[in-house]
Amino acid sequence: MGSKSHLLLVSTYYLVVDTTLGAVLSIHCAKFSKMPIIIAQLAVLPPNAPAFSLFWISGVAGGASSGKSTVCKMIIDQLRDQRVVVVTQESFYYGLSDEELVHVHDYNFDHPDAFDTELLLSCMKKLQHNKAVDIPNYNFKTYKSVPSARKVNPSDVIILEGILVFHDSRVRDLMNMKIFVDTDADVRLTRRICRDTIEKGRDIKTVLDQYSKFVKPAFEDFILPTKKYADIIIPRGGDNDVAIDLIVQHIRTKLGQNDLCKMHPNLYVIQTTYQIRGMHTIIRDAATATDDFIFYADRLIRLVVEHGLGHLPFKEKQVITPTGSVYTGVEFSKRLCGISVIRSGESMENALRACCKGIKIGKILIHREGDNGQQLIYHNLPKDIANRHVLLLDPILGTGNSAVQAISLLLKKGVQEANIIFLNLISAPQGVHVVSKRFPRVKIVTSEIEFGLNDDFRVVPGMGD
């Protein structure tokens, strides 16, 4: 592969992880530079990657004997507290006919046509729709599928492993993450000889003949070209512990976010895009200038506000267009106000005013004392707040103690719990648990879930005060 820090791939992005470079993660884009741009998180995925739902699908591809199975096993071992299943592409080989069995040594098992891709796609889609499937059990000594199919149930993480899992675009589109295991050709050949002679009962001469005739050409013609679709490239396969750790960390982060949403149906995390992650990167960077921080934070806040407005009750309304036609739309069914938790909540007021012209905004000041001490010392609320829907503004949900104080005050003033929408830029799981347990009907809308709180009860990774 050459120098790991100077790889170039035309018109695509990918990550290279290598412990020999001090575990540096680099993203390459041939359109802009031949030098890698160093990034800090394993969170860059292609724009067409499926949105994260109730599970995570990872595709693991690479040449035969490159270490794909080892990588999958290491991921499973580290995700022991999650439900993980592996679906292998080898299970979907076509059974050989009697004529093909006679000339089995001339059969190319590394060609895309050797696999029943339609059956593979059908099984993956069933798993995607939370349905159990029967995976074929292919016997490499009889070259046919045996009757005892393997039952696979829907899981938190589904790993699809095989030499050509990236070849068909329909299969690729199902994957949240695509991993390519890149191992030296000599190492792969040595492993293949050991594997095929022991596990598949073949002799060394047959293995070498098939390697020269089919395996090597198929790798160059079909497998290697799919490397460009990979989000992550792992040099040296299972020997690259750092790469596995980073992949597992990324999956854990996504599963944690998802589990939180399943646990608390009142939590709404806006869909992540490159634009949103880019803005988060800017506002979290300690070196970002104040003007830039304000500009991009305001943009993010507007997105959160717009998402929050989508949870308000609407009623149907018909209007006459300039062409004289009737348009059936909707309008807010009740009045609205915003309440900012001073001081940080005031930073969200401009975005709220930009989205809701003429909206009334009240204030709540809660003094923080020590780790958990909270003292309400000031509030200025609309007199008719009991008859309004309330957008509660506080950009950071940390311990949740201030939020509990603010929401408790609103309830005392007659606001219905279901009429409160709590808007945050970032939220710690601890705060989400506290607020949701105490007020399950309050909707929480945020742009990103954090890792948690540190010993000083500060949100991490956070974005400062």
Short mmCIF file of C-alpha atoms in Angstrom, two decimals, residues 34-292:
data_model
loop_
_atom_site.label_atom_id
_atom_site.label_comp_id
_atom_site.label_asym_id
_atom_site.label_seq_id
_atom_site.Cartn_x
_atom_site.Cartn_y
_atom_site.Cartn_z
CA LYS A 34 -2.54 14.59 -1.63
CA MET A 35 -1.79 15.03 2.07
CA PRO A 36 -4.23 13.66 4.66
CA ILE A 37 -6.36 15.92 6.80
CA ILE A 38 -6.11 14.66 10.38
CA ILE A 39 -9.42 14.20 12.15
CA ALA A 40 -10.23 13.40 15.75
CA GLN A 41 -13.22 11.08 15.55
CA LEU A 42 -14.20 7.93 13.74
CA ALA A 43 -17.52 9.43 12.77
CA VAL A 44 -17.17 10.32 9.10
CA LEU A 45 -19.53 8.21 7.00
CA PRO A 46 -20.64 8.58 3.39
CA PRO A 47 -23.58 10.92 2.68
CA ASN A 48 -25.69 8.02 1.39
CA ALA A 49 -25.16 5.87 4.48
CA PRO A 50 -28.47 4.74 5.96
CA ALA A 51 -29.72 6.72 8.94
CA PHE A 52 -29.11 4.89 12.19
CA SER A 53 -32.21 3.07 13.33
CA LEU A 54 -32.71 0.11 15.69
CA PHE A 55 -29.52 -1.67 14.68
CA TRP A 56 -26.14 -1.21 13.07
CA ILE A 57 -24.99 -3.01 9.92
CA SER A 58 -21.26 -3.21 9.30
CA GLY A 59 -19.83 -4.68 6.11
CA VAL A 60 -16.38 -6.28 6.32
CA ALA A 61 -14.68 -6.99 2.98
CA GLY A 62 -11.19 -7.85 1.76
CA GLY A 63 -9.25 -10.55 -0.01
CA ALA A 64 -9.54 -14.20 0.95
CA SER A 65 -7.61 -14.92 4.18
CA SER A 66 -7.01 -11.22 4.81
CA GLY A 67 -8.24 -11.49 8.40
CA LYS A 68 -11.90 -10.55 7.97
CA SER A 69 -13.15 -13.26 10.31
CA THR A 70 -10.56 -12.28 12.92
CA VAL A 71 -11.64 -8.65 12.72
CA CYS A 72 -15.28 -9.69 13.13
CA LYS A 73 -14.44 -11.87 16.14
CA MET A 74 -12.51 -9.04 17.80
CA ILE A 75 -15.43 -6.66 17.28
CA ILE A 76 -17.84 -9.22 18.74
CA ASP A 77 -15.56 -9.82 21.75
CA GLN A 78 -15.48 -6.12 22.56
CA LEU A 79 -19.22 -5.70 22.03
CA ARG A 80 -20.04 -8.55 24.39
CA ASP A 81 -22.75 -6.52 26.09
CA GLN A 82 -24.60 -6.06 22.78
CA ARG A 83 -26.46 -8.50 20.58
CA VAL A 84 -24.15 -9.13 17.62
CA VAL A 85 -24.54 -11.60 14.75
CA VAL A 86 -22.30 -12.33 11.78
CA VAL A 87 -23.70 -13.18 8.36
CA THR A 88 -21.03 -14.56 6.01
CA GLN A 89 -21.23 -14.20 2.26
CA GLU A 90 -19.82 -17.73 1.93
CA SER A 91 -23.15 -19.07 3.17
CA PHE A 92 -24.73 -17.83 -0.06
CA TYR A 93 -22.63 -19.76 -2.58
CA TYR A 94 -24.69 -21.46 -5.24
CA GLY A 95 -24.72 -25.23 -4.94
CA LEU A 96 -22.77 -26.92 -7.73
CA SER A 97 -24.49 -29.12 -10.28
CA ASP A 98 -23.31 -32.66 -10.96
CA GLU A 99 -21.47 -31.47 -14.05
CA GLU A 100 -19.77 -28.65 -12.11
CA LEU A 101 -18.78 -31.08 -9.37
CA VAL A 102 -16.86 -33.16 -11.89
CA HIS A 103 -14.79 -30.08 -12.76
CA VAL A 104 -14.88 -28.46 -9.33
CA HIS A 105 -11.21 -27.44 -9.52
CA ASP A 106 -12.07 -25.29 -12.53
CA TYR A 107 -14.92 -23.52 -10.72
CA ASN A 108 -14.24 -19.89 -9.76
CA PHE A 109 -15.49 -19.37 -6.19
CA ASP A 110 -14.13 -15.80 -6.17
CA HIS A 111 -16.35 -14.52 -8.97
CA PRO A 112 -19.44 -12.39 -8.14
CA ASP A 113 -21.64 -14.85 -10.06
CA ALA A 114 -20.70 -17.61 -7.61
CA PHE A 115 -22.91 -16.02 -4.95
CA ASP A 116 -26.69 -15.94 -4.68
CA THR A 117 -26.80 -12.18 -4.13
CA GLU A 118 -30.59 -12.02 -4.42
CA LEU A 119 -31.00 -14.42 -1.50
CA LEU A 120 -28.38 -12.52 0.49
CA LEU A 121 -30.19 -9.25 -0.16
CA SER A 122 -33.52 -10.79 0.83
CA CYS A 123 -32.14 -12.08 4.14
CA MET A 124 -30.51 -8.76 5.02
CA LYS A 125 -33.69 -6.83 4.27
CA LYS A 126 -35.70 -9.16 6.50
CA LEU A 127 -33.23 -8.58 9.33
CA GLN A 128 -33.49 -4.87 8.62
CA HIS A 129 -37.26 -5.14 9.13
CA ASN A 130 -36.80 -6.96 12.44
CA LYS A 131 -37.58 -10.44 11.09
CA ALA A 132 -35.68 -13.64 11.83
CA VAL A 133 -34.13 -15.39 8.82
CA ASP A 134 -32.72 -18.79 7.90
CA ILE A 135 -29.16 -18.46 6.61
CA PRO A 136 -28.02 -21.29 4.29
CA ASN A 137 -25.40 -23.69 5.66
CA TYR A 138 -22.92 -24.28 2.83
CA ASN A 139 -20.75 -27.41 2.96
CA PHE A 140 -17.36 -26.89 1.31
CA LYS A 141 -16.72 -30.61 0.99
CA THR A 142 -19.96 -31.39 -0.89
CA TYR A 143 -20.23 -27.88 -2.40
CA LYS A 144 -23.92 -27.73 -1.58
CA SER A 145 -26.12 -26.16 1.06
CA VAL A 146 -27.11 -28.69 3.71
CA PRO A 147 -30.68 -28.78 5.10
CA SER A 148 -29.76 -27.50 8.58
CA ALA A 149 -30.04 -23.75 7.95
CA ARG A 150 -28.82 -21.34 10.64
CA LYS A 151 -31.52 -19.28 12.32
CA VAL A 152 -30.45 -15.63 12.73
CA ASN A 153 -32.50 -13.23 14.80
CA PRO A 154 -32.49 -9.42 14.49
CA SER A 155 -29.73 -7.93 16.64
CA ASP A 156 -28.24 -4.63 17.73
CA VAL A 157 -25.25 -5.16 15.44
CA ILE A 158 -25.24 -7.17 12.21
CA ILE A 159 -21.87 -7.83 10.59
CA LEU A 160 -21.93 -8.88 6.93
CA GLU A 161 -18.57 -10.43 6.07
CA GLY A 162 -17.24 -11.64 2.73
CA ILE A 163 -14.80 -11.02 -0.11
CA LEU A 164 -17.37 -9.30 -2.34
CA VAL A 165 -19.92 -7.77 0.04
CA PHE A 166 -19.18 -4.33 -1.47
CA HIS A 167 -19.61 -5.47 -5.08
CA ASP A 168 -23.40 -5.03 -5.34
CA SER A 169 -24.57 -1.47 -4.69
CA ARG A 170 -27.89 -2.69 -3.26
CA VAL A 171 -26.05 -4.57 -0.53
CA ARG A 172 -23.67 -1.66 0.10
CA ASP A 173 -26.59 0.71 0.59
CA LEU A 174 -27.79 -1.35 3.56
CA MET A 175 -24.55 -0.77 5.46
CA ASN A 176 -23.97 1.91 8.09
CA MET A 177 -20.22 1.29 8.00
CA LYS A 178 -18.01 -0.38 5.37
CA ILE A 179 -14.66 -1.83 6.49
CA PHE A 180 -11.96 -3.13 4.14
CA VAL A 181 -9.30 -5.41 5.63
CA ASP A 182 -6.06 -4.80 3.72
CA THR A 183 -3.41 -7.51 4.15
CA ASP A 184 -0.23 -8.31 2.21
CA ALA A 185 -0.74 -10.83 -0.63
CA ASP A 186 1.96 -13.23 0.65
CA VAL A 187 0.36 -13.33 4.08
CA ARG A 188 -3.04 -14.01 2.53
CA LEU A 189 -1.65 -16.87 0.43
CA THR A 190 0.02 -18.50 3.44
CA ARG A 191 -3.18 -18.29 5.45
CA ARG A 192 -5.23 -19.65 2.55
CA ILE A 193 -3.02 -22.71 2.22
CA CYS A 194 -3.39 -23.47 5.93
CA ARG A 195 -7.14 -22.86 5.92
CA ASP A 196 -8.07 -24.77 2.77
CA THR A 197 -5.95 -27.81 3.59
CA ILE A 198 -7.22 -28.09 7.17
CA GLU A 199 -10.81 -26.80 7.03
CA LYS A 200 -11.81 -27.67 3.47
CA GLY A 201 -9.81 -30.85 2.93
CA ARG A 202 -7.89 -29.66 -0.14
CA ASP A 203 -4.29 -30.50 -1.03
CA ILE A 204 -1.59 -27.83 -1.37
CA LYS A 205 -1.18 -28.23 -5.15
CA THR A 206 -4.90 -27.70 -5.70
CA VAL A 207 -4.86 -24.62 -3.49
CA LEU A 208 -1.90 -23.10 -5.36
CA ASP A 209 -3.42 -23.89 -8.75
CA GLN A 210 -6.71 -22.26 -7.78
CA TYR A 211 -4.88 -19.27 -6.34
CA SER A 212 -2.99 -18.62 -9.58
CA LYS A 213 -5.93 -19.36 -11.84
CA PHE A 214 -8.82 -17.76 -9.95
CA VAL A 215 -8.05 -16.18 -6.58
CA LYS A 216 -5.33 -13.72 -7.57
CA PRO A 217 -7.05 -12.53 -10.80
CA ALA A 218 -10.42 -12.25 -9.01
CA PHE A 219 -8.84 -10.16 -6.26
CA GLU A 220 -7.39 -7.74 -8.80
CA ASP A 221 -10.51 -7.65 -10.99
CA PHE A 222 -13.36 -7.70 -8.47
CA ILE A 223 -12.28 -7.37 -4.83
CA LEU A 224 -9.59 -4.69 -4.89
CA PRO A 225 -11.76 -2.26 -6.93
CA THR A 226 -14.40 -2.33 -4.15
CA LYS A 227 -11.84 -0.90 -1.74
CA LYS A 228 -12.86 2.56 -2.92
CA TYR A 229 -16.27 2.10 -1.29
CA ALA A 230 -14.77 1.51 2.16
CA ASP A 231 -15.28 4.03 4.93
CA ILE A 232 -12.46 2.46 6.94
CA ILE A 233 -9.36 0.62 5.71
CA ILE A 234 -7.57 -1.59 8.25
CA PRO A 235 -3.95 -2.46 7.41
CA ARG A 236 -2.81 -5.85 8.76
CA GLY A 237 -6.30 -6.96 9.73
CA GLY A 238 -6.65 -8.49 13.18
CA ASP A 239 -3.14 -7.41 14.17
CA ASN A 240 -4.32 -3.79 14.20
CA ASP A 241 -5.77 -3.53 17.71
CA VAL A 242 -6.07 0.26 17.59
CA ALA A 243 -8.28 0.12 14.49
CA ILE A 244 -10.61 -2.41 16.12
CA ASP A 245 -10.83 -0.31 19.29
CA LEU A 246 -11.78 2.79 17.30
CA ILE A 247 -14.42 0.93 15.30
CA VAL A 248 -15.94 -0.54 18.46
CA GLN A 249 -15.91 2.86 20.15
CA HIS A 250 -17.80 4.36 17.21
CA ILE A 251 -20.39 1.57 17.19
CA ARG A 252 -20.81 1.85 20.97
CA THR A 253 -21.46 5.58 20.64
CA LYS A 254 -24.16 4.98 18.04
CA LEU A 255 -25.73 2.13 19.98
CA GLY A 256 -25.69 4.22 23.15
CA GLN A 257 -27.52 7.02 21.39
CA ASN A 258 -30.01 4.57 19.97
CA ASP A 259 -30.59 2.77 23.27
CA LEU A 260 -31.26 6.10 24.94
CA CYS A 261 -33.93 6.91 22.36
CA LYS A 262 -35.53 3.49 22.82
CA MET A 263 -35.47 3.88 26.59
CA HIS A 264 -36.96 7.37 26.50
CA PRO A 265 -39.51 7.82 23.69
CA ASN A 266 -39.76 11.50 24.61
CA LEU A 267 -36.15 12.05 23.44
CA TYR A 268 -35.66 13.31 19.88
CA VAL A 269 -32.18 13.57 18.35
CA ILE A 270 -32.15 15.45 15.05
CA GLN A 271 -30.79 13.42 12.14
CA THR A 272 -27.03 13.76 11.80
CA THR A 273 -25.64 15.04 8.49
CA TYR A 274 -22.20 16.17 7.32
CA GLN A 275 -23.37 19.75 7.80
CA ILE A 276 -24.39 19.17 11.41
CA ARG A 277 -21.22 17.26 12.29
CA GLY A 278 -19.15 19.96 10.62
CA MET A 279 -20.80 22.67 12.71
CA HIS A 280 -20.35 20.60 15.87
CA THR A 281 -16.67 20.24 15.05
CA ILE A 282 -16.31 24.01 14.81
CA ILE A 283 -18.15 24.95 18.00
CA ARG A 284 -16.36 22.23 20.01
CA ASP A 285 -12.88 23.31 18.85
CA ALA A 286 -11.17 25.28 21.64
CA ALA A 287 -9.29 27.26 18.97
CA THR A 288 -12.46 28.51 17.24
CA ALA A 289 -12.80 32.30 17.20
CA THR A 290 -15.70 33.77 19.18
CA ASP A 291 -17.43 35.15 16.07
CA ASP A 292 -17.29 31.76 14.35
#
